[in-house]
Coordinates of C-alpha atoms and ligand atoms in Angstrom, one line a residue:
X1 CA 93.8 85.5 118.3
X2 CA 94.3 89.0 120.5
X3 CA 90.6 90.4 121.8
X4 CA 90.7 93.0 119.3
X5 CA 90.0 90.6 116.1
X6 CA 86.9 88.9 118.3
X7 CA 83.5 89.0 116.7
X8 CA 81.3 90.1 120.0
X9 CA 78.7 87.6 119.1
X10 CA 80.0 84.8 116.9
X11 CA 79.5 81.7 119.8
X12 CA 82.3 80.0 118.2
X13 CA 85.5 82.4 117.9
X14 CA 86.9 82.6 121.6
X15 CA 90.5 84.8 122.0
X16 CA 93.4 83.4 124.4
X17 CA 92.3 86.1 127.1
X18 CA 88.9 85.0 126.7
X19 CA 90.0 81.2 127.0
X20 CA 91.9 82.4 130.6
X21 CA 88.9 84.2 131.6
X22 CA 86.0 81.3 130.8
X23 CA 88.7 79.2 132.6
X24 CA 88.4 81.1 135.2
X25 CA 84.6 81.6 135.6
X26 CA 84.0 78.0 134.6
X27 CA 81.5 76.1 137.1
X28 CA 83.1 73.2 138.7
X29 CA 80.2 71.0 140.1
X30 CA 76.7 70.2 138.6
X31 CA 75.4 72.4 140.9
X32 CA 76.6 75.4 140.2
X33 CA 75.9 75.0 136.1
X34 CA 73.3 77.0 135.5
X35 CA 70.3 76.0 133.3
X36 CA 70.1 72.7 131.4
X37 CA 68.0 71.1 134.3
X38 CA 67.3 67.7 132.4
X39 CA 70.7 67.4 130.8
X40 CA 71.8 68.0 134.8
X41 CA 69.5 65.7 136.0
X42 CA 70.4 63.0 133.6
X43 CA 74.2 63.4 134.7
X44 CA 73.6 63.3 137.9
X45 CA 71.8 60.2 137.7
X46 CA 74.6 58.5 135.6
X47 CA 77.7 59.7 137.6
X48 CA 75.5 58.8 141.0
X49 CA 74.8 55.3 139.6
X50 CA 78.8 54.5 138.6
X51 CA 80.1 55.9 141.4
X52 CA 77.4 53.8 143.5
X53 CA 79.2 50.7 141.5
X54 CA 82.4 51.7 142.1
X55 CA 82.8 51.4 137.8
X56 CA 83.6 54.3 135.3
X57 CA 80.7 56.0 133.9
X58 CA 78.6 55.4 130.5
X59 CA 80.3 56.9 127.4
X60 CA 78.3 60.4 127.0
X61 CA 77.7 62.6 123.9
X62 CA 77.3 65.9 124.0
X63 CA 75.0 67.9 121.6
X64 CA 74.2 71.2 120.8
X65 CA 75.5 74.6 119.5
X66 CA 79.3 76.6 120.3
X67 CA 79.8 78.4 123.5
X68 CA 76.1 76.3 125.6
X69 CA 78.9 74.6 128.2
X70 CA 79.8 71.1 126.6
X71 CA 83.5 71.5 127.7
X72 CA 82.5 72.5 130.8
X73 CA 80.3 69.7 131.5
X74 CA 83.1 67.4 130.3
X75 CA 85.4 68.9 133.4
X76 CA 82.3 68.7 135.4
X77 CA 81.7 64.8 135.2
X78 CA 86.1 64.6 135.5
X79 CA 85.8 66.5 138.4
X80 CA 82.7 65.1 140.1
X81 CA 84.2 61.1 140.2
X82 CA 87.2 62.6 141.4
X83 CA 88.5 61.4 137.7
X84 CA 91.6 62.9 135.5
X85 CA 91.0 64.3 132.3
X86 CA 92.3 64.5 128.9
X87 CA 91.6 66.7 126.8
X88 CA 91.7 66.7 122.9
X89 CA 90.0 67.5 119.3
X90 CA 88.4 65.5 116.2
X91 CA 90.8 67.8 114.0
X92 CA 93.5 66.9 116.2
X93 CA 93.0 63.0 115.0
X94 CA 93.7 62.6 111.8
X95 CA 95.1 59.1 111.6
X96 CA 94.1 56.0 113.6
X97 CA 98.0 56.2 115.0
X98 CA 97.0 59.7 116.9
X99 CA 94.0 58.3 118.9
X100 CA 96.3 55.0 119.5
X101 CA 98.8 57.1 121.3
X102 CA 96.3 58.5 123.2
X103 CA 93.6 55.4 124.5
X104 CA 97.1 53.7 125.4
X105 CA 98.3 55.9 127.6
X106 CA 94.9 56.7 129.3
X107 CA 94.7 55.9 133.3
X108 CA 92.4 53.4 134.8
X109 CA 89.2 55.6 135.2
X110 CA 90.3 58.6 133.0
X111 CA 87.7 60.5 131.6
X112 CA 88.6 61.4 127.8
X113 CA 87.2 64.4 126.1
X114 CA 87.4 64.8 122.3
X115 CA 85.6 68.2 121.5
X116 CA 84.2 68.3 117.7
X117 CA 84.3 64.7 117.5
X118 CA 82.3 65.0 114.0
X119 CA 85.6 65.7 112.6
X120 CA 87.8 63.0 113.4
X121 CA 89.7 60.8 111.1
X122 CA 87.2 58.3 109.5
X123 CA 90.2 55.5 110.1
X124 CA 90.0 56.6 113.9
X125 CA 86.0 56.6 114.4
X126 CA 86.2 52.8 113.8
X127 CA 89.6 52.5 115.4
X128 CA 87.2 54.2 118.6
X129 CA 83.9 51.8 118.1
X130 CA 86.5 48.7 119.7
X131 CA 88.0 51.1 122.3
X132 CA 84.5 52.0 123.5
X133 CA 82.6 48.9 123.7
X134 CA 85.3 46.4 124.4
X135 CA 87.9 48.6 126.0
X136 CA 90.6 47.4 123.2
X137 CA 92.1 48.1 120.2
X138 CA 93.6 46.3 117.6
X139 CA 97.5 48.0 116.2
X140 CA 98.3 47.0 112.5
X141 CA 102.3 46.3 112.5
X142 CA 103.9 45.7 109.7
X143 CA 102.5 46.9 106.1
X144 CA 101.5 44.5 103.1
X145 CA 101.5 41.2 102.8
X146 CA 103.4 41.2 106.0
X147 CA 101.1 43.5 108.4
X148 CA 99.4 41.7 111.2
X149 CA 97.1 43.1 113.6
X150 CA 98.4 43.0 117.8
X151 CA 95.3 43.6 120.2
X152 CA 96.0 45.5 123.0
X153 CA 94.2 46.4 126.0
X154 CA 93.0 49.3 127.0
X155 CA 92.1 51.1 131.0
X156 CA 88.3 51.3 131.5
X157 CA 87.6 54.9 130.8
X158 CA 85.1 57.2 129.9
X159 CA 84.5 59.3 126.3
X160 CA 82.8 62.5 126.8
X161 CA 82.2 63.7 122.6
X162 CA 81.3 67.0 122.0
X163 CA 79.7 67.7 119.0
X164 CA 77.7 71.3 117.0
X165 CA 77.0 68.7 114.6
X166 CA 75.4 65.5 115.6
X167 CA 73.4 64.2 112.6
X168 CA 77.3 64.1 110.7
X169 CA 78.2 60.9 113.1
X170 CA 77.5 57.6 111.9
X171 CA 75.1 55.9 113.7
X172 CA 77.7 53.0 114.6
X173 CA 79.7 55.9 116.6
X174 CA 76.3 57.4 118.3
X175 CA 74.5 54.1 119.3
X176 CA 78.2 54.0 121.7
X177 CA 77.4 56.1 123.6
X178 CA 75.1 55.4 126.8
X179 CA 73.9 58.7 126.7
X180 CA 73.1 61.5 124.7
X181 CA 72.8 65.1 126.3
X182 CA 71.0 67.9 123.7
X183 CA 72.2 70.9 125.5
X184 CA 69.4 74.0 124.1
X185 CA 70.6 77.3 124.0
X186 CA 69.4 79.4 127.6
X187 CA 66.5 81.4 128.3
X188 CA 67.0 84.7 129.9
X189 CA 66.5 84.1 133.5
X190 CA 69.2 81.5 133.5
X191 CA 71.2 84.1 131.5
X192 CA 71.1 86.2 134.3
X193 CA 72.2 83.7 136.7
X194 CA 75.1 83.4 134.3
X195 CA 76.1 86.7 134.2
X196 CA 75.3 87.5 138.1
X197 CA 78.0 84.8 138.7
X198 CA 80.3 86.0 136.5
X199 CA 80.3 89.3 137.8
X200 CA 80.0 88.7 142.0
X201 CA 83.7 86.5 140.7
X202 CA 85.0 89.4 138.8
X203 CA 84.2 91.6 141.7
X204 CA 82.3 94.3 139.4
X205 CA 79.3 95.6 141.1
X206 CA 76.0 95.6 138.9
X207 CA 72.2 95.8 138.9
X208 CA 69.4 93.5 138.5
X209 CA 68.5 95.7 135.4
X210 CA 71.7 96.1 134.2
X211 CA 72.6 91.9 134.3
X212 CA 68.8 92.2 132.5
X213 CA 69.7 94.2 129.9
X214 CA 72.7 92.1 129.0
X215 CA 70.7 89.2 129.2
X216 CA 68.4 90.2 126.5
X217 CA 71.8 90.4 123.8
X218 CA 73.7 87.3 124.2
X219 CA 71.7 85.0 121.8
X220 CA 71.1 82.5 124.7
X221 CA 74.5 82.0 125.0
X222 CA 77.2 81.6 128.2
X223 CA 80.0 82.3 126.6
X224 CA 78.4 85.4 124.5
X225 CA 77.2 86.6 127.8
X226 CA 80.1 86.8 129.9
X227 CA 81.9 88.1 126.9
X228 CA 79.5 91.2 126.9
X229 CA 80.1 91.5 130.7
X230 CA 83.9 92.6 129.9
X231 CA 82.9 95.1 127.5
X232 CA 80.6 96.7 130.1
X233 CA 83.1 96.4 132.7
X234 CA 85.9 97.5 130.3
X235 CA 82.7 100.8 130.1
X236 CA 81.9 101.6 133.0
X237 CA 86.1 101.4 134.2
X238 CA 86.8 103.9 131.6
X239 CA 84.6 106.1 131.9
X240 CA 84.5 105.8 135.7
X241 CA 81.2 105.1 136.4
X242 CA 79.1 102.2 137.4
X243 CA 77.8 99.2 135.1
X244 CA 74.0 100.3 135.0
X245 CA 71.3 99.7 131.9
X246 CA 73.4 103.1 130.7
X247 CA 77.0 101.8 130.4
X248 CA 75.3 98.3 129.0
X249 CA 73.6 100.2 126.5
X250 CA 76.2 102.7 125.8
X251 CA 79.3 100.0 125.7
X252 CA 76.5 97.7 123.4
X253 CA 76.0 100.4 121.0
X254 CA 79.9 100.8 120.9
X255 CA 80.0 97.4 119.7
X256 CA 77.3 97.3 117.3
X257 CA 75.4 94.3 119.6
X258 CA 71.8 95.3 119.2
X259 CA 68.9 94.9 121.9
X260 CA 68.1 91.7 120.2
X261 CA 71.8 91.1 120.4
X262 CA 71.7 91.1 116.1
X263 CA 75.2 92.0 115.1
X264 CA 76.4 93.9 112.0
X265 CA 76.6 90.9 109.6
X266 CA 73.1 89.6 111.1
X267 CA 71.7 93.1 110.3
X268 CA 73.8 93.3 106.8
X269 CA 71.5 89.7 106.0
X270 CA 68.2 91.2 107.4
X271 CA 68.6 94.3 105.3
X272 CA 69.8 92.3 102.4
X273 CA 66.5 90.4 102.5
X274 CA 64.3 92.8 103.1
X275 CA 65.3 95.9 101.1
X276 CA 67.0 94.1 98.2
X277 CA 65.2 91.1 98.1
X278 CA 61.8 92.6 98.8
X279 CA 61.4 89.9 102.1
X280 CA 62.5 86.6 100.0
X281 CA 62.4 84.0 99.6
X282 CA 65.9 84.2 98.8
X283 CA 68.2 81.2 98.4
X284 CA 71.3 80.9 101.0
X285 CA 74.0 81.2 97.9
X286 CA 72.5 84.3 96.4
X287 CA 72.2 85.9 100.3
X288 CA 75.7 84.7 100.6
X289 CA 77.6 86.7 97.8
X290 CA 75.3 89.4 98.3
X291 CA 76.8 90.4 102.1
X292 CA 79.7 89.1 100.8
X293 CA 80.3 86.2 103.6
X294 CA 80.6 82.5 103.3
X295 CA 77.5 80.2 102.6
X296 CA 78.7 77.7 105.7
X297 CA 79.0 81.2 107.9
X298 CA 75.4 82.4 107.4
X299 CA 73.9 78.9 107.5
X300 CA 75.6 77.9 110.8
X301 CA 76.1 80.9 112.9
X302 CA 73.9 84.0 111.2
X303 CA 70.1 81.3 110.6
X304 CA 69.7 79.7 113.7
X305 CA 69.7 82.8 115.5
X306 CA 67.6 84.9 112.9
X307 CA 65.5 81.9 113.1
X308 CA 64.8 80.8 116.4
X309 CA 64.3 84.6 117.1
X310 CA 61.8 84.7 114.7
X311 CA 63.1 87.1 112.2
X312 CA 63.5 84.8 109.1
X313 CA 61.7 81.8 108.4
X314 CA 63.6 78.6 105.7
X315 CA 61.1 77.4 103.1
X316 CA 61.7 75.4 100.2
X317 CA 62.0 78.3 97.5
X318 CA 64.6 80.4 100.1
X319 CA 64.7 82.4 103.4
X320 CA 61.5 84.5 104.2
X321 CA 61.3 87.9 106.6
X322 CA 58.9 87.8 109.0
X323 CA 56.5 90.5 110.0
X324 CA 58.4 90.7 113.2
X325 CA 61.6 91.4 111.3
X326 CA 59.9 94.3 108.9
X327 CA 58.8 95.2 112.2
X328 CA 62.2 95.2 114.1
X329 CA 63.9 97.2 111.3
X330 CA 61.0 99.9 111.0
X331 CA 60.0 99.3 107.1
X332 CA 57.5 98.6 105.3
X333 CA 56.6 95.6 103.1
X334 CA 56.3 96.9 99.6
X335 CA 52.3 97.3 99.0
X336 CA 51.4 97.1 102.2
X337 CA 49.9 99.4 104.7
X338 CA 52.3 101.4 106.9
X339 CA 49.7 101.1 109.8
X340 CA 49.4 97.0 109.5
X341 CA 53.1 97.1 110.1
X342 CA 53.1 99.1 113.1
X343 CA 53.3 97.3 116.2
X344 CA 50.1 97.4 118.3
X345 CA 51.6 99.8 121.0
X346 CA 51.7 102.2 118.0
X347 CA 48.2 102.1 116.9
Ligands
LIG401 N1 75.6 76.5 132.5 C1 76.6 77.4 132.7 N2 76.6 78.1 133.8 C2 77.6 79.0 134.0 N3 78.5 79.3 133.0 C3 78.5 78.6 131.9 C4 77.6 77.6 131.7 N4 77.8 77.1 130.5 C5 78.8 77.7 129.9 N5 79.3 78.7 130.8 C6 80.4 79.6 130.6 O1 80.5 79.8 129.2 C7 81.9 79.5 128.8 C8 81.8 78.7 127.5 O2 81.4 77.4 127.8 P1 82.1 76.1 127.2 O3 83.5 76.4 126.8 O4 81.9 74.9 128.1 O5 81.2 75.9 125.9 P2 81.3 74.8 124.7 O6 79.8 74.4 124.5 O7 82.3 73.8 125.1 O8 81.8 75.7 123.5 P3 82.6 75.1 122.3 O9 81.8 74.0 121.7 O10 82.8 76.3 121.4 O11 83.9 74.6 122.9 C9 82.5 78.8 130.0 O12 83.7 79.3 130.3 C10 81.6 79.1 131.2 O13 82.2 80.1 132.0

């Protein structure tokens, strides 16, 4: 995927120059990840207490939403043993035989990393509950009547999962793990940090206010916020001027990312709720086909956001606008007094 087909604020959809540029932006130690100061602390302590027994680290899941750092972290605990990684995917798995090839060729120490574990082969989840607790795994030779299973030993290593979805793994796969790291999305301050990093490493010289203005649009996201950062700097090298609160605005705009960071097809919902649907409730199907967009699309990427911003609300008749969000889009509630929707500034 070129940059030109990226969605600005979908956490998920990262382009190939995107992937070179988080590559190269990526922290490298615990200490220089920003945020997440239990999940840090918790590492720190697990890594500390391995190394301390000269033996390879607990098995650790990683939880929580695209684009928060789990990859990251995964290089991070590789890199702070002084470990090699591999890398590789749940889709990537589909038959016991893949994950075979790959626990018998691990290293003594290795750290494994299997991103969107929830969607491995079900054939290689229970091929992995051996692996993990026992370090072995048993390879069926043969077929029919004839097969017969050879146990083979595996190098001690570690599994670092990443998962957006962790109630979809069996409990038998999650109670293997030692540890389990919620990563929550960041608040703005850390955001900052994020993007103040990004840009003294890109060399692009920028404000407190403008880093602040960002801030405020990336959905508590990393990877959303240094993705904004090359639009501004794209901005403000065009048009030959610096990267203040104008160019941020001005290149924001450009891109349809809102100061709440809504983008168009969050916008398309709000509006579909509130003018059409007089506010809700309004079930996810019908809200679906009426911005034309997938059910699974609104329902993992557009909610959480609209949610956890406070714009919609989930009940058990359908999605709900807030007052905030009547607010945010300037309307009025259909019966109600302009004035009680005014914000108190207004008054
Ligand atoms: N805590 C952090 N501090 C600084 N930068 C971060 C942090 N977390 C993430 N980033 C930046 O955000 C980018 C995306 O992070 P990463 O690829 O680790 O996310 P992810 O959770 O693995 O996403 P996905 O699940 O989509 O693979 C990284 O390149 C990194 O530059």
């Amino acid at each position: 995927m070129s940059d030109a087909d990226l969605d600005l604020t979908d956490p998920e959809l990262a382009s190939e120059a995107e992937l070179a540029f988080e590559g190269a932006l990526r922290p490298r130690s615990l200490e220089e990840f920003v945020g997440q100061t239990r999940v840090r602390g918790q590492l720190q302590l697990l890594l500390s207490a391995a190394a301390m027994q000269q033996r390879t680290p607990d098995h650790i899941l990683l939880a929580g939403p695209p684009g928060l750092g789990k990859t990251t972290l995964a290089m991070i605990v590789a890199h702070e043993g002084g470990r090699p990684l591999r890398m590789s995917s749940g889709p990537a798995i589909q038959h016991a035989g893949d994950l075979a090839a790959i626990l018998s060729s691990l290293v003594p120490g290795e750290v494994l990393f299997i991103d969107e574990i929830h969607r491995m082969a079900r054939s290689a989840e229970e091929m992995l509950y051996l692996a993990m607790e026992d370090f072995r795994i048993d390879i069926m030779v043969g077929k029919g009547a004839g097969a017969t299973s050879v146990p083979l030993d595996l190098a001690p290593f570690t599994l670092v999962g990443a998962t957006t979805r962790a109630g979809l793994l069996p409990n038998p796969l999650r109670d293997r793990f030692g540890f389990t790291a919620h990563l929550e999305f960041y608040d703005e301050a850390e955001l900052e940090q994020v993007l103040a990093r990004a840009a003294t490493m890109l060399g692009l010289p920028i404000g407190a206010e403008a880093v602040a203005e960002i801030a405020g649009r990336c959905r508590g996201t990393p990877r959303i916020a240094n993705r904004l950062l090359r639009r501004v700097r794209d901005y403000a090298l065009v048009h030959g001027g610096r990267a203040d609160v104008d160019a941020v605005r001005a290149a924001l705009e450009l891109y349809d990312v809102d100061p709440l960071g809504l983008d168009r097809l969050d916008r398309a919902v709000m509006m579909t709720i509130l003018t059409r649907f007089g506010g809700g409730p309004v079930g996810l199907n019908t809200l679906a086909v009426s911005v034309g967009e997938e059910a699974e699309t609104i329902e993992a990427v557009v909610e959480p956001f609209l949610v956890r911003i406070g714009l919609i609300t989930r009940t058990p008749r359908g999605r709900v606008a807030t007052p905030q969000a009547w607010r945010h889009f300037g309307l009025v509630r259909e019966g109600e007094d302009a004035a009680a929707t005014l914000p108190i500034d207004d008054l």
